[in-house]
Short mmCIF file of C-alpha atoms in Angstrom, two decimals:
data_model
loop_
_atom_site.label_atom_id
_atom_site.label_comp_id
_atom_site.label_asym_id
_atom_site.label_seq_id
_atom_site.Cartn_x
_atom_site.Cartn_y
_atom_site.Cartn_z
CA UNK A 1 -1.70 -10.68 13.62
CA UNK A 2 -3.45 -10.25 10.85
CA UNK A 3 -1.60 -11.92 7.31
CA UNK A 4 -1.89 -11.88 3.99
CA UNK A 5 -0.48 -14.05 1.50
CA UNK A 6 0.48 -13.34 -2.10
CA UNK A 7 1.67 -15.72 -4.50
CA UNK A 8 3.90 -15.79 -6.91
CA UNK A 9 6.60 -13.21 -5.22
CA UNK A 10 7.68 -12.76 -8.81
CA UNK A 11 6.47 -13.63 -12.28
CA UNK A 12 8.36 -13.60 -15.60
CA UNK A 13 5.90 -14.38 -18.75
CA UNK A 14 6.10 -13.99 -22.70
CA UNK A 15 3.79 -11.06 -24.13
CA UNK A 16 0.21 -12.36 -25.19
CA UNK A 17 -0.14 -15.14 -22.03
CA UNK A 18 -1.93 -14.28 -18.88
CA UNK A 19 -1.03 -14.44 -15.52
CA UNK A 20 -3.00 -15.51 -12.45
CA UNK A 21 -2.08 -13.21 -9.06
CA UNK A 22 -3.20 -14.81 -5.86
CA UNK A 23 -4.33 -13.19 -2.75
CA UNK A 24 -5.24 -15.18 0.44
CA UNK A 25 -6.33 -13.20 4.32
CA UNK A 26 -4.93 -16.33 6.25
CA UNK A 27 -6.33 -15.70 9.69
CA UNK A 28 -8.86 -13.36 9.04
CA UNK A 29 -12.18 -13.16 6.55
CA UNK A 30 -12.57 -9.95 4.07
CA UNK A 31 -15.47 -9.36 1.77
CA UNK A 32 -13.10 -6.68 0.09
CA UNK A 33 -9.33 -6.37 -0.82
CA UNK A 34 -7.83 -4.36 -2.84
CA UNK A 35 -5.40 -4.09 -5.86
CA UNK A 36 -2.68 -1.72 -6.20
CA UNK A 37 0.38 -1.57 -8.89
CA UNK A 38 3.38 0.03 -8.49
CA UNK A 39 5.59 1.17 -10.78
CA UNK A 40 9.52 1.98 -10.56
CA UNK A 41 10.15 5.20 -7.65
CA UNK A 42 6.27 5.48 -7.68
CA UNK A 43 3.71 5.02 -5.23
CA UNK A 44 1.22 2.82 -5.16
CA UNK A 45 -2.05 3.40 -7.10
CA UNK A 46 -5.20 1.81 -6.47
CA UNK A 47 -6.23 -0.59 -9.36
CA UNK A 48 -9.48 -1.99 -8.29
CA UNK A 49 -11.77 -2.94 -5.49
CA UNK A 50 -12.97 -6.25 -5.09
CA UNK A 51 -15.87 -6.95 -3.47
CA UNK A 52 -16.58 -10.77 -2.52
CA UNK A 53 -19.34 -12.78 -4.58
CA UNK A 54 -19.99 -9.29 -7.07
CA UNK A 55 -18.21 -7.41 -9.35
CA UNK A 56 -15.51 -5.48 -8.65
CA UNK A 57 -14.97 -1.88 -8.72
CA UNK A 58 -11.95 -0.55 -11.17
CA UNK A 59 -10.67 2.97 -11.09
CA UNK A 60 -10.68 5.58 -13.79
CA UNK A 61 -8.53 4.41 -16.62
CA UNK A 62 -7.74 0.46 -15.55
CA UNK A 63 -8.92 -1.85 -18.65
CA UNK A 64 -10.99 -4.29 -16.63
CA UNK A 65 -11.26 -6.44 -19.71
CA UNK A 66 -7.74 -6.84 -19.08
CA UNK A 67 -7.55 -7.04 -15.19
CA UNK A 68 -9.88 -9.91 -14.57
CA UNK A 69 -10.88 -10.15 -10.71
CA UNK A 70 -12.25 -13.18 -8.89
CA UNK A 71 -13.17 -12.47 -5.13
CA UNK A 72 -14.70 -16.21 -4.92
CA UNK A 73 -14.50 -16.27 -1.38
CA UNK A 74 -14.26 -14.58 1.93
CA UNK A 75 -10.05 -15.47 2.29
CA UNK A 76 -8.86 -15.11 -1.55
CA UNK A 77 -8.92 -12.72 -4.53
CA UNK A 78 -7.14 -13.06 -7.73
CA UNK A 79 -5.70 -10.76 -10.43
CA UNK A 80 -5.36 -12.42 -13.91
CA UNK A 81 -3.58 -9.97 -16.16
CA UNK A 82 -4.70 -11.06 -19.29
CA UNK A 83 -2.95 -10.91 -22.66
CA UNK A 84 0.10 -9.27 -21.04
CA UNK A 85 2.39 -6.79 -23.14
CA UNK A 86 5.96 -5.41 -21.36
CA UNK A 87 3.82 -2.41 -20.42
CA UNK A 88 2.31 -4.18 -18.06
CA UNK A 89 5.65 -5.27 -16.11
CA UNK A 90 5.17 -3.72 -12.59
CA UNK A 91 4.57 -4.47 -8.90
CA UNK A 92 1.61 -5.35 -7.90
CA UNK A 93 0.19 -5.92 -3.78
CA UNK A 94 -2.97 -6.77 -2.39
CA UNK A 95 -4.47 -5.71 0.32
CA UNK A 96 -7.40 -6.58 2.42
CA UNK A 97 -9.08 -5.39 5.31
CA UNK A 98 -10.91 -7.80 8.27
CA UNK A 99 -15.00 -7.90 7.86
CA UNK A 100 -15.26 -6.79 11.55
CA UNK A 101 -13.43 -3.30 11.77
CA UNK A 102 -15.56 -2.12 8.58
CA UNK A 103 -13.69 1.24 7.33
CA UNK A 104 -12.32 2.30 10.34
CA UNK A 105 -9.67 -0.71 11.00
CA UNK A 106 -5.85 -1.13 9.35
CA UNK A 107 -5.66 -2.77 5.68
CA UNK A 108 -3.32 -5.56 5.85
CA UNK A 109 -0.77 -5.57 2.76
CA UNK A 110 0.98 -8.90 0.87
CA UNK A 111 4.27 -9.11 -0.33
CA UNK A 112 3.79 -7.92 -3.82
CA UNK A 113 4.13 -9.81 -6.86
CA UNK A 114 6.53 -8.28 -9.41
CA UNK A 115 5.46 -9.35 -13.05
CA UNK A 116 8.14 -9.18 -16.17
CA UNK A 117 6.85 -9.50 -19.14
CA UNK A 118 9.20 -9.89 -21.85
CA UNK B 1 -11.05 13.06 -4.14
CA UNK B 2 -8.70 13.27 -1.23
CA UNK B 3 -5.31 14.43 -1.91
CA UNK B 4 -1.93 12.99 0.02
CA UNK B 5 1.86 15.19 0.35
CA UNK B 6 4.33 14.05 1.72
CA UNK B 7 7.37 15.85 2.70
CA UNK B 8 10.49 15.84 2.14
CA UNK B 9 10.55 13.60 -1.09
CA UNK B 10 14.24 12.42 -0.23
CA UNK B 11 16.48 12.67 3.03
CA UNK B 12 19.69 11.64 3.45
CA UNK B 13 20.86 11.19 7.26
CA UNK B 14 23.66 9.66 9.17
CA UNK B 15 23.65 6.98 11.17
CA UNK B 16 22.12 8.49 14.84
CA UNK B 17 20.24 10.88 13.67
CA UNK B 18 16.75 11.85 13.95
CA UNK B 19 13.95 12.88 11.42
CA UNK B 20 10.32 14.03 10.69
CA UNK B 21 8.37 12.80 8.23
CA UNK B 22 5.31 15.28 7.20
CA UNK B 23 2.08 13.78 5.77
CA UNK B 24 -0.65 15.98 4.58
CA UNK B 25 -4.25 15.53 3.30
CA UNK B 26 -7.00 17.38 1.89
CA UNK B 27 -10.17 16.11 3.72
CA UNK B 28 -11.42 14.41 6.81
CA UNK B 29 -10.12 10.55 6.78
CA UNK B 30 -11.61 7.49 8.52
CA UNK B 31 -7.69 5.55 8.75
CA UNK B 32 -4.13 6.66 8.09
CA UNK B 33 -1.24 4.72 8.06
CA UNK B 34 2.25 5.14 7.91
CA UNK B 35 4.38 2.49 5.96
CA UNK B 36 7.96 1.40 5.42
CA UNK B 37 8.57 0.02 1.95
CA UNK B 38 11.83 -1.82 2.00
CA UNK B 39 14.48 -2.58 -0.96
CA UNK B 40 12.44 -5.97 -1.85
CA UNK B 41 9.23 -4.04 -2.33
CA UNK B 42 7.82 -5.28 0.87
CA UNK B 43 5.22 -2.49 2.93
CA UNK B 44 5.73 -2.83 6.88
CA UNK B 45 2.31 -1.62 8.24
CA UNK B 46 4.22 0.58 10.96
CA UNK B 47 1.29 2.58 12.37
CA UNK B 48 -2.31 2.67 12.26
CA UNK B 49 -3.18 6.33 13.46
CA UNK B 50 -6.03 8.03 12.25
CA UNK B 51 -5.89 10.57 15.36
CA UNK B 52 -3.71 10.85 18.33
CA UNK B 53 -0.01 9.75 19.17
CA UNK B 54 1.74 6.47 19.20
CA UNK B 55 5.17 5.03 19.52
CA UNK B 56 6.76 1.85 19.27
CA UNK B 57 10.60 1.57 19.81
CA UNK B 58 12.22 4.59 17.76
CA UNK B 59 9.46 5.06 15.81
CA UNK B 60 6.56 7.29 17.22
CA UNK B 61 3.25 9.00 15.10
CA UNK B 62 1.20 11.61 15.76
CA UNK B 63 -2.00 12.70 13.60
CA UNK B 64 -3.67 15.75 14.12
CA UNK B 65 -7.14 14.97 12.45
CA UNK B 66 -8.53 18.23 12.99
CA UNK B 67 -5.47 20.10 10.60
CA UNK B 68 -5.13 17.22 8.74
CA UNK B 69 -1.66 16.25 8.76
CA UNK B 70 0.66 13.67 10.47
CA UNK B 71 4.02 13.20 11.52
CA UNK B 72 6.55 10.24 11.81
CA UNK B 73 9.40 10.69 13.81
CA UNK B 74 12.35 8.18 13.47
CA UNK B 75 15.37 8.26 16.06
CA UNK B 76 18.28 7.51 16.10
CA UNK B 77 18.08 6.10 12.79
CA UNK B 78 19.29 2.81 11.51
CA UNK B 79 21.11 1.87 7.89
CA UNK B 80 18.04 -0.69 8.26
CA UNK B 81 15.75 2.34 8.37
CA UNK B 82 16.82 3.30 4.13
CA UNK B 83 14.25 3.11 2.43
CA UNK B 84 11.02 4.76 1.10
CA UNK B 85 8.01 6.14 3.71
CA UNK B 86 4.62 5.88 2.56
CA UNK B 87 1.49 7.52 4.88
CA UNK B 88 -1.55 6.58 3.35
CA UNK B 89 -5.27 7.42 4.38
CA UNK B 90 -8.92 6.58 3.64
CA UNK B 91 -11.51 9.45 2.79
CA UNK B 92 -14.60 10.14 5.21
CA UNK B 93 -16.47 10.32 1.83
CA UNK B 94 -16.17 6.88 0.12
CA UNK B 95 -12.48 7.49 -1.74
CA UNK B 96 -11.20 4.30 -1.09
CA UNK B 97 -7.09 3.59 0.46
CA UNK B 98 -4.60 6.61 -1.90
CA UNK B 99 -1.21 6.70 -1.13
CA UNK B 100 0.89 9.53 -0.58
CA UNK B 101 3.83 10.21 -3.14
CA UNK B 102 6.48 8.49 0.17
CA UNK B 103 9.92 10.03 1.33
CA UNK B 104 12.57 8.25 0.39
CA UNK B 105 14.90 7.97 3.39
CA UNK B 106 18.73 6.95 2.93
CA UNK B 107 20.65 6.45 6.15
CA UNK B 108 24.43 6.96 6.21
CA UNK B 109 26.15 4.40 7.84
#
């Protein structure tokens, strides 16, 4: 089936460094995946789109001066939180969906990486 | 843009028995899933159901496109079953993947 990898599982930083979030489709290609945090007993809200070789898409109120996404390539997005303050300590998961099924086809989820910044 | 309920927000059951998870939304949807988000933070994809019924094991789905809503049923549920219940759809009309608000489901042992 369909896999994707996230890496780190887990993250601990000092405030004012940045941290690089990695999201791979192993067996599958996606010109988009998605970015979604999570905080404690919430759900998950959508971040950002990225879109592969352009810019991505962020939703109302995400700083995207501070959530830098790469899509370089058809198997891997990243997430580089930059400047990070404890605020920004949360879960967050990728997700991707494969080129073929277009809209109408299952988005495939990573593990979640859950950043502490302290 | 498209709005996701879920009901109930927290259920506590004993070991055996059996439940129904409610998922409604306000538009016409392209994909819906139902997910299982377990104590590590991981999501199990469980079903992909944007219309019909499906089951697998105790776990069965059914989405009723046309009233916009969708159930999960669990049997005989599992202490492995605890945790919390996401469904989660994508709008006709370009909203891209929102998540419901989950149930959180604790099972007695």
């Amino acid at each position: 089936g369909a896999v994707v990898s996230q890496h780190p599982s887990w993250v601990i930083c000092k405030s004012g460094t940045s941290v690089k979030i990695e999201c791979r489709s192993l067996d599958f290609q996606a010109t988009t995946m998605f970015w979604y945090r999570q905080f404690p007993k919430q759900s998950l809200m959508l971040m950002a789109t990225s879109n592969e070789g352009s810019k991505a898409t962020y939703e109302q109120g995400v700083e995207k001066d501070k959530f830098l996404i790469n899509h370089a390539s058809l198997t891997l997005s990243t997430l580089t939180v930059t400047s990070a303050h404890p605020e920004d300590s949360s879960f967050y998961i990728c997700s991707a969906r494969e080129i073929q099924g277009g809209r109408n086809s299952p988005l495939h989820f990573g593990n979640g990486t859950r950043l502490t910044v302290t | 843009g498209i709005q996701v309920e879920q009901s109930p927000p927290d259920l506590i059951l004993q070991e055996g028995a059996n439940s129904t998870l409610r998922c409604n939304f306000s538009d016409s949807v392209n994909n819906l899933q139902w997910f299982h988000q377990n104590p590590w933070g991981q999501l199990i994809n469980l079903f992909y159901i944007p219309s019909g019924t499906k089951q697998n094991g105790r776990l069965s789905a059914t989405t009723v496109a046309t009233e916009r809503y969708s159930l999960l049923y669990i049997s005989s549920s599992q202490t492995t079953d605890s945790g919390v219940y996401f469904c989660a759809v994508d709008g006709n009309y370009g909203q891209n993947f929102v998540f419901g608000p989950g149930t959180r489901l604790s099972v007695l042992p």
